[in-house]
Amino acid sequence: MPAISILTIDGPSGTGKGTLMQLLAEQLGWHTLDSGALYRVLGLAATRQGLELDAAEALTLLAAALPLAFNAGRVLLSDEDVSDAIRTEEAGMAASRVAAHPCVRSALLDWQRQFARAPGLVADGRDMGTVVFPHAQLKIFLDASPEIRAERRYKQLKEKGLNANLPQLIADIRERDARDRSRPVAPLCPADDAVCVDSTQMSRAEVLDCVLEEVRRVF
Ligand code: C5P
């Protein structure tokens, strides 16, 4: 068995991949990679610089030198803490647009692969098991219906005292899914050897149990 264990969690937005990644990493004592944050920070930086989100070449240059760092659970752009700024619906939409450019994705590949460190890595995203870590020993594809994902997001926003509109959230999720699933490079889809988990009817604890069972089977 290779020295570094890699567990990938892919799936559409709002399925609870991020929470699952954190819980698994805590239990296993492994590192994490939140690849969505990478695209979100890129979208934010591009918007702030006034770049068009379809300007592939300029975005690729920006991606190659993106001053992004993860520190104690916070996301830093240069030295600014942008952890909250990147979690808005607009930032998610911008991330999905910049992520659609093949040259942007290539520019970020090595950076993501450097997160593979002993004893192990839990990586969350859309193409972790298909493109970034095709040799991962365990690949999970976590899905749920758009309606239930929008409802979960609605509750999160309300709990934070933020404005939320459920029909709009459902429409946004469908639009982002469609873009992520239909792009020509690294489209959102399960790897051939992924274990697919549909969390529509499952609690967070049930999802964790189910994935831990797979972890015990593989590692
Ligand atoms: O996972 P999260 O919602 O933070 O991702 C934001 C967007 O970044 C996604 O909608 C997707 O377009 C893009 N993304 C991607 N590949 C990844 C992670 C995220 O294309 N590995």
Short mmCIF file of N, CA and C and ligand atoms in Angstrom, two decimals, residues 10-14 17 34-37 39-40 86-87 91-93 95-97 99-100 105 112 124-128 132 176-177 179-180 183 186, ligand 1:
data_model
loop_
_atom_site.label_atom_id
_atom_site.label_comp_id
_atom_site.label_asym_id
_atom_site.label_seq_id
_atom_site.Cartn_x
_atom_site.Cartn_y
_atom_site.Cartn_z
N ASP A 10 -16.30 13.71 -3.96
CA ASP A 10 -16.80 14.58 -5.01
C ASP A 10 -18.31 14.60 -4.98
N GLY A 11 -18.86 15.63 -5.61
CA GLY A 11 -20.32 15.72 -5.70
C GLY A 11 -20.73 17.16 -5.89
N PRO A 12 -22.01 17.38 -6.17
CA PRO A 12 -22.49 18.75 -6.39
C PRO A 12 -22.49 19.57 -5.09
N SER A 13 -22.75 20.86 -5.22
CA SER A 13 -22.72 21.74 -4.04
C SER A 13 -23.88 21.44 -3.10
N GLY A 14 -23.62 21.62 -1.82
CA GLY A 14 -24.70 21.51 -0.84
C GLY A 14 -25.02 20.10 -0.40
N LYS A 17 -20.39 17.79 1.65
CA LYS A 17 -19.03 17.24 1.45
C LYS A 17 -18.02 17.88 2.40
N ASP A 34 -9.85 21.59 0.52
CA ASP A 34 -11.15 22.12 0.10
C ASP A 34 -10.92 22.80 -1.26
N SER A 35 -11.02 22.00 -2.33
CA SER A 35 -10.66 22.55 -3.64
C SER A 35 -11.66 23.60 -4.12
N GLY A 36 -12.90 23.53 -3.62
CA GLY A 36 -13.89 24.54 -4.01
C GLY A 36 -13.45 25.93 -3.57
N ALA A 37 -12.79 25.99 -2.40
CA ALA A 37 -12.32 27.28 -1.88
C ALA A 37 -11.32 27.90 -2.84
N TYR A 39 -11.27 27.63 -6.15
CA TYR A 39 -11.98 28.27 -7.27
C TYR A 39 -12.77 29.49 -6.79
N ARG A 40 -13.27 29.42 -5.57
CA ARG A 40 -14.00 30.57 -5.03
C ARG A 40 -13.06 31.77 -4.85
N ILE A 86 -15.99 34.37 0.54
CA ILE A 86 -16.08 33.39 -0.56
C ILE A 86 -17.28 32.46 -0.44
N ARG A 87 -18.06 32.58 0.65
CA ARG A 87 -19.17 31.63 0.85
C ARG A 87 -20.51 32.15 0.33
N ALA A 91 -20.24 34.32 -5.01
CA ALA A 91 -18.88 33.77 -5.08
C ALA A 91 -18.92 32.34 -5.63
N GLY A 92 -19.96 31.59 -5.27
CA GLY A 92 -20.10 30.22 -5.77
C GLY A 92 -20.32 30.23 -7.28
N MET A 93 -21.12 31.15 -7.73
CA MET A 93 -21.43 31.26 -9.16
C MET A 93 -20.17 31.68 -9.93
N ALA A 95 -17.11 31.17 -8.97
CA ALA A 95 -16.19 30.03 -8.93
C ALA A 95 -16.53 29.05 -10.05
N SER A 96 -17.81 28.80 -10.21
CA SER A 96 -18.24 27.83 -11.22
C SER A 96 -17.89 28.33 -12.63
N ARG A 97 -17.91 29.65 -12.84
CA ARG A 97 -17.57 30.20 -14.16
C ARG A 97 -16.07 30.12 -14.43
N ALA A 99 -14.03 28.10 -13.06
CA ALA A 99 -13.64 26.68 -13.05
C ALA A 99 -13.94 25.99 -14.37
N ALA A 100 -14.72 26.64 -15.23
CA ALA A 100 -15.10 26.00 -16.49
C ALA A 100 -13.98 26.07 -17.53
N ARG A 105 -7.94 25.22 -14.89
CA ARG A 105 -7.89 23.97 -14.11
C ARG A 105 -6.49 23.37 -14.15
N GLN A 112 -2.85 21.61 -6.10
CA GLN A 112 -3.76 20.73 -5.35
C GLN A 112 -3.06 19.43 -4.95
N ASP A 124 -11.90 17.32 -1.07
CA ASP A 124 -13.31 17.55 -1.41
C ASP A 124 -13.42 18.44 -2.65
N GLY A 125 -14.27 18.05 -3.60
CA GLY A 125 -14.41 18.86 -4.80
C GLY A 125 -15.36 18.26 -5.82
N ARG A 126 -14.99 18.44 -7.11
CA ARG A 126 -15.82 17.92 -8.20
C ARG A 126 -15.06 16.88 -9.02
N ASP A 127 -13.72 17.05 -9.06
CA ASP A 127 -12.89 16.18 -9.92
C ASP A 127 -11.74 15.58 -9.13
N MET A 128 -11.90 15.45 -7.82
CA MET A 128 -10.81 14.92 -7.00
C MET A 128 -10.49 13.47 -7.39
N VAL A 132 -7.72 14.93 -10.31
CA VAL A 132 -6.61 15.39 -9.46
C VAL A 132 -5.92 14.21 -8.77
N ARG A 176 -25.86 25.94 -11.42
CA ARG A 176 -24.46 25.59 -11.14
C ARG A 176 -24.20 24.12 -11.47
N ASP A 177 -25.15 23.25 -11.09
CA ASP A 177 -25.01 21.82 -11.40
C ASP A 177 -24.86 21.61 -12.90
N ARG A 179 -23.86 23.67 -15.20
CA ARG A 179 -22.56 24.11 -15.72
C ARG A 179 -21.47 23.13 -15.32
N ASP A 180 -21.47 22.69 -14.05
CA ASP A 180 -20.42 21.78 -13.58
C ASP A 180 -20.47 20.42 -14.28
N ARG A 183 -19.48 20.85 -18.47
CA ARG A 183 -18.26 21.43 -19.03
C ARG A 183 -17.41 20.31 -19.64
N ALA A 186 -13.03 17.94 -16.98
CA ALA A 186 -13.31 17.61 -15.59
C ALA A 186 -14.76 17.89 -15.20
O1 C5P B 1 -17.48 23.06 -3.58
P1 C5P B 1 -17.84 24.50 -3.80
O2 C5P B 1 -19.31 24.78 -3.82
O3 C5P B 1 -17.11 25.41 -2.86
O4 C5P B 1 -17.28 24.84 -5.26
C1 C5P B 1 -17.57 26.04 -5.91
C2 C5P B 1 -17.47 25.83 -7.42
O5 C5P B 1 -16.11 25.57 -7.78
C3 C5P B 1 -18.26 24.65 -7.95
O6 C5P B 1 -19.58 24.97 -8.34
C4 C5P B 1 -17.45 24.19 -9.16
O7 C5P B 1 -17.83 24.88 -10.31
C5 C5P B 1 -16.05 24.63 -8.83
N1 C5P B 1 -15.22 23.50 -8.44
C6 C5P B 1 -14.64 22.74 -9.44
N2 C5P B 1 -13.80 21.73 -9.12
C7 C5P B 1 -13.52 21.45 -7.85
C8 C5P B 1 -14.12 22.18 -6.80
C9 C5P B 1 -14.99 23.20 -7.13
O8 C5P B 1 -14.89 22.98 -10.61
N3 C5P B 1 -12.67 20.46 -7.59
#
